[in-house]
Amino acid sequence: MASVVITRTTAMFPSSVFVQWEIAHDENGIHTVDLHRSGSPTGPWNVVALAMVDAYHALDNHFNLPPPPGQNDNHTGVNLLSLSRDIYYKV
């Protein structure tokens, strides 16, 4: 079983966030990861990227876009211009 730890999140003006993580695994081979974002630690979670192969970082620049197909209608964009905004990620 692999474990993942997010090691860095960096806001990039005007509307992106760089997310970096480490993967500790015992198995050899290709690993795929999904990245999700939320405004709350308990969700709801919005898809940032799916099935990234052997990836250890991503640039989240999908703010204020319409929800991807198949996601619920309560998708809301994240205002990066807020000085007190918390954004949560899970890999």
Short mmCIF file of N, CA and C in Angstrom, two decimals:
data_model
loop_
_atom_site.label_atom_id
_atom_site.label_comp_id
_atom_site.label_asym_id
_atom_site.label_seq_id
_atom_site.Cartn_x
_atom_site.Cartn_y
_atom_site.Cartn_z
N MET A 1 0.84 -1.18 0.00
CA MET A 1 0.00 0.00 0.00
C MET A 1 0.88 1.24 0.00
N ALA A 2 0.57 2.18 -0.85
CA ALA A 2 1.33 3.43 -0.95
C ALA A 2 0.75 4.47 -0.01
N SER A 3 1.60 5.34 0.51
CA SER A 3 1.13 6.48 1.29
C SER A 3 1.60 7.76 0.60
N VAL A 4 0.77 8.79 0.71
CA VAL A 4 1.04 10.05 0.03
C VAL A 4 1.02 11.17 1.06
N VAL A 5 2.00 12.08 0.97
CA VAL A 5 2.05 13.25 1.85
C VAL A 5 2.25 14.48 0.97
N ILE A 6 1.36 15.46 1.11
CA ILE A 6 1.53 16.72 0.40
C ILE A 6 2.62 17.51 1.11
N THR A 7 3.65 17.91 0.37
CA THR A 7 4.81 18.58 0.96
C THR A 7 4.85 20.08 0.71
N ARG A 8 4.11 20.55 -0.32
CA ARG A 8 4.15 21.98 -0.62
C ARG A 8 2.91 22.40 -1.39
N THR A 9 2.36 23.54 -1.00
CA THR A 9 1.35 24.23 -1.80
C THR A 9 1.77 25.69 -1.87
N THR A 10 1.79 26.22 -3.07
CA THR A 10 2.25 27.59 -3.28
C THR A 10 1.26 28.32 -4.19
N ALA A 11 0.68 29.41 -3.69
CA ALA A 11 -0.21 30.22 -4.52
C ALA A 11 0.63 30.97 -5.54
N MET A 12 0.14 30.97 -6.78
CA MET A 12 0.85 31.64 -7.86
C MET A 12 -0.10 32.66 -8.49
N PHE A 13 0.25 33.92 -8.39
CA PHE A 13 -0.59 35.01 -8.90
C PHE A 13 -0.76 34.87 -10.40
N PRO A 14 -1.92 35.07 -10.98
CA PRO A 14 -3.13 35.55 -10.33
C PRO A 14 -4.09 34.45 -9.94
N SER A 15 -4.00 33.24 -10.53
CA SER A 15 -5.07 32.27 -10.25
C SER A 15 -4.63 30.82 -10.38
N SER A 16 -3.52 30.46 -9.76
CA SER A 16 -3.05 29.08 -9.79
C SER A 16 -2.47 28.70 -8.44
N VAL A 17 -2.43 27.41 -8.17
CA VAL A 17 -1.76 26.89 -6.98
C VAL A 17 -0.90 25.71 -7.41
N PHE A 18 0.37 25.74 -7.02
CA PHE A 18 1.29 24.64 -7.26
C PHE A 18 1.19 23.69 -6.08
N VAL A 19 0.97 22.39 -6.35
CA VAL A 19 0.84 21.37 -5.31
C VAL A 19 1.90 20.30 -5.56
N GLN A 20 2.65 19.96 -4.52
CA GLN A 20 3.70 18.94 -4.62
C GLN A 20 3.50 17.91 -3.53
N TRP A 21 3.82 16.64 -3.82
CA TRP A 21 3.63 15.58 -2.85
C TRP A 21 4.73 14.52 -3.00
N GLU A 22 4.84 13.69 -1.97
CA GLU A 22 5.76 12.55 -1.97
C GLU A 22 4.93 11.28 -1.87
N ILE A 23 5.38 10.24 -2.55
CA ILE A 23 4.72 8.94 -2.50
C ILE A 23 5.71 7.92 -1.95
N ALA A 24 5.31 7.23 -0.90
CA ALA A 24 6.11 6.14 -0.35
C ALA A 24 5.40 4.83 -0.70
N HIS A 25 6.09 3.96 -1.42
CA HIS A 25 5.44 2.73 -1.85
C HIS A 25 6.44 1.58 -1.81
N ASP A 26 5.90 0.38 -1.64
CA ASP A 26 6.72 -0.83 -1.61
C ASP A 26 6.69 -1.57 -2.93
N GLU A 27 5.74 -1.24 -3.77
CA GLU A 27 5.57 -1.95 -5.02
C GLU A 27 6.32 -1.25 -6.15
N ASN A 28 6.80 -2.05 -7.10
CA ASN A 28 7.42 -1.50 -8.30
C ASN A 28 6.34 -1.29 -9.35
N GLY A 29 6.63 -0.47 -10.32
CA GLY A 29 5.71 -0.28 -11.43
C GLY A 29 5.18 1.13 -11.50
N ILE A 30 4.20 1.31 -12.34
CA ILE A 30 3.61 2.61 -12.58
C ILE A 30 2.56 2.91 -11.50
N HIS A 31 2.57 4.13 -11.02
CA HIS A 31 1.60 4.57 -10.02
C HIS A 31 0.79 5.72 -10.61
N THR A 32 -0.51 5.70 -10.39
CA THR A 32 -1.36 6.81 -10.83
C THR A 32 -1.96 7.49 -9.60
N VAL A 33 -2.12 8.80 -9.70
CA VAL A 33 -2.69 9.57 -8.60
C VAL A 33 -3.78 10.49 -9.12
N ASP A 34 -4.73 10.80 -8.25
CA ASP A 34 -5.79 11.77 -8.52
C ASP A 34 -5.60 12.93 -7.56
N LEU A 35 -5.87 14.14 -8.01
CA LEU A 35 -5.76 15.32 -7.17
C LEU A 35 -7.14 15.98 -7.08
N HIS A 36 -7.56 16.28 -5.83
CA HIS A 36 -8.86 16.91 -5.57
C HIS A 36 -8.66 18.15 -4.70
N ARG A 37 -9.58 19.12 -4.83
CA ARG A 37 -9.52 20.37 -4.08
C ARG A 37 -10.86 20.64 -3.41
N SER A 38 -10.79 21.27 -2.22
CA SER A 38 -12.02 21.65 -1.51
C SER A 38 -11.76 22.92 -0.71
N GLY A 39 -12.82 23.61 -0.36
CA GLY A 39 -12.74 24.75 0.54
C GLY A 39 -12.93 24.34 1.98
N SER A 40 -13.09 23.04 2.23
CA SER A 40 -13.32 22.51 3.56
C SER A 40 -12.54 21.21 3.71
N PRO A 41 -12.03 20.90 4.90
CA PRO A 41 -11.29 19.64 5.07
C PRO A 41 -12.15 18.39 4.91
N THR A 42 -13.47 18.56 4.95
CA THR A 42 -14.37 17.41 4.82
C THR A 42 -15.08 17.35 3.47
N GLY A 43 -14.76 18.26 2.55
CA GLY A 43 -15.37 18.25 1.23
C GLY A 43 -16.55 19.20 1.16
N PRO A 44 -17.26 19.22 0.06
CA PRO A 44 -17.16 18.35 -1.11
C PRO A 44 -15.88 18.64 -1.91
N TRP A 45 -15.40 17.62 -2.59
CA TRP A 45 -14.13 17.68 -3.32
C TRP A 45 -14.37 17.86 -4.81
N ASN A 46 -13.62 18.76 -5.41
CA ASN A 46 -13.66 18.98 -6.85
C ASN A 46 -12.43 18.35 -7.49
N VAL A 47 -12.62 17.73 -8.63
CA VAL A 47 -11.52 17.08 -9.34
C VAL A 47 -10.61 18.14 -9.95
N VAL A 48 -9.30 18.02 -9.69
CA VAL A 48 -8.31 18.87 -10.33
C VAL A 48 -7.66 18.10 -11.47
N ALA A 49 -7.25 16.86 -11.19
CA ALA A 49 -6.63 16.01 -12.22
C ALA A 49 -6.85 14.55 -11.85
N LEU A 50 -7.06 13.72 -12.85
CA LEU A 50 -7.27 12.28 -12.64
C LEU A 50 -6.21 11.47 -13.36
N ALA A 51 -5.84 10.36 -12.76
CA ALA A 51 -4.97 9.34 -13.35
C ALA A 51 -3.66 9.91 -13.88
N MET A 52 -3.00 10.74 -13.06
CA MET A 52 -1.67 11.23 -13.44
C MET A 52 -0.67 10.11 -13.20
N VAL A 53 0.12 9.80 -14.19
CA VAL A 53 1.05 8.67 -14.12
C VAL A 53 2.39 9.15 -13.56
N ASP A 54 2.82 8.50 -12.46
CA ASP A 54 4.10 8.80 -11.81
C ASP A 54 4.32 10.30 -11.63
N ALA A 55 3.30 11.00 -11.20
CA ALA A 55 3.37 12.45 -11.00
C ALA A 55 3.66 12.77 -9.54
N TYR A 56 4.41 13.82 -9.32
CA TYR A 56 4.76 14.25 -7.97
C TYR A 56 4.42 15.73 -7.74
N HIS A 57 3.79 16.37 -8.73
CA HIS A 57 3.36 17.75 -8.59
C HIS A 57 2.32 18.05 -9.67
N ALA A 58 1.57 19.12 -9.43
CA ALA A 58 0.57 19.56 -10.40
C ALA A 58 0.33 21.04 -10.20
N LEU A 59 -0.13 21.69 -11.26
CA LEU A 59 -0.51 23.09 -11.20
C LEU A 59 -2.02 23.15 -11.29
N ASP A 60 -2.65 23.61 -10.22
CA ASP A 60 -4.11 23.73 -10.17
C ASP A 60 -4.48 25.11 -10.70
N ASN A 61 -4.93 25.17 -11.94
CA ASN A 61 -5.32 26.45 -12.53
C ASN A 61 -6.74 26.38 -13.07
N HIS A 62 -7.58 25.58 -12.42
CA HIS A 62 -8.96 25.37 -12.86
C HIS A 62 -9.94 26.14 -11.98
N PHE A 63 -9.58 27.30 -11.51
CA PHE A 63 -10.43 28.07 -10.62
C PHE A 63 -11.51 28.79 -11.41
N ASN A 64 -12.70 28.83 -10.83
CA ASN A 64 -13.85 29.54 -11.39
C ASN A 64 -14.27 29.04 -12.77
N LEU A 65 -13.97 27.80 -13.07
CA LEU A 65 -14.43 27.19 -14.31
C LEU A 65 -15.69 26.39 -14.03
N PRO A 66 -16.51 26.11 -15.05
CA PRO A 66 -17.68 25.27 -14.82
C PRO A 66 -17.26 23.86 -14.39
N PRO A 67 -18.14 23.14 -13.70
CA PRO A 67 -17.77 21.81 -13.22
C PRO A 67 -17.54 20.85 -14.38
N PRO A 68 -16.62 19.88 -14.20
CA PRO A 68 -16.41 18.88 -15.23
C PRO A 68 -17.65 18.01 -15.41
N PRO A 69 -17.80 17.36 -16.55
CA PRO A 69 -18.96 16.49 -16.76
C PRO A 69 -19.06 15.43 -15.67
N GLY A 70 -20.28 15.22 -15.19
CA GLY A 70 -20.50 14.18 -14.18
C GLY A 70 -20.38 14.68 -12.75
N GLN A 71 -19.91 15.92 -12.54
CA GLN A 71 -19.83 16.44 -11.17
C GLN A 71 -21.11 17.15 -10.81
N ASN A 72 -21.38 17.24 -9.52
CA ASN A 72 -22.63 17.84 -9.06
C ASN A 72 -22.66 19.34 -9.38
N ASP A 73 -23.85 19.92 -9.30
CA ASP A 73 -24.04 21.32 -9.67
C ASP A 73 -23.61 22.30 -8.60
N ASN A 74 -23.25 21.83 -7.39
CA ASN A 74 -22.88 22.77 -6.34
C ASN A 74 -21.40 23.13 -6.40
N HIS A 75 -20.77 22.88 -7.53
CA HIS A 75 -19.37 23.26 -7.75
C HIS A 75 -19.25 24.77 -7.71
N THR A 76 -18.33 25.27 -6.92
CA THR A 76 -18.08 26.70 -6.88
C THR A 76 -16.60 26.95 -7.07
N GLY A 77 -16.28 28.05 -7.70
CA GLY A 77 -14.89 28.41 -7.89
C GLY A 77 -14.29 28.88 -6.58
N VAL A 78 -12.98 28.95 -6.52
CA VAL A 78 -12.27 29.39 -5.33
C VAL A 78 -11.71 30.77 -5.61
N ASN A 79 -12.00 31.73 -4.74
CA ASN A 79 -11.51 33.10 -4.90
C ASN A 79 -10.10 33.18 -4.32
N LEU A 80 -9.09 33.22 -5.18
CA LEU A 80 -7.72 33.29 -4.71
C LEU A 80 -7.33 34.68 -4.23
N LEU A 81 -8.17 35.69 -4.49
CA LEU A 81 -7.83 37.04 -4.06
C LEU A 81 -8.20 37.30 -2.61
N SER A 82 -8.87 36.37 -1.96
CA SER A 82 -9.22 36.51 -0.55
C SER A 82 -7.97 36.34 0.31
N LEU A 83 -7.79 37.20 1.31
CA LEU A 83 -6.61 37.11 2.17
C LEU A 83 -6.75 36.04 3.24
N SER A 84 -7.95 35.52 3.42
CA SER A 84 -8.14 34.52 4.47
C SER A 84 -8.73 33.23 3.91
N ARG A 85 -8.36 32.83 2.73
CA ARG A 85 -8.89 31.66 2.05
C ARG A 85 -8.06 30.42 2.39
N ASP A 86 -8.72 29.38 2.85
CA ASP A 86 -8.08 28.08 3.05
C ASP A 86 -8.50 27.18 1.90
N ILE A 87 -7.54 26.53 1.28
CA ILE A 87 -7.81 25.57 0.22
C ILE A 87 -7.20 24.24 0.65
N TYR A 88 -7.98 23.17 0.54
CA TYR A 88 -7.52 21.85 0.96
C TYR A 88 -7.36 20.97 -0.28
N TYR A 89 -6.30 20.16 -0.25
CA TYR A 89 -6.04 19.22 -1.34
C TYR A 89 -5.93 17.82 -0.77
N LYS A 90 -6.30 16.84 -1.59
CA LYS A 90 -6.05 15.44 -1.25
C LYS A 90 -5.58 14.74 -2.53
N VAL A 91 -4.62 13.84 -2.34
CA VAL A 91 -4.04 13.08 -3.44
C VAL A 91 -4.44 11.63 -3.26
#
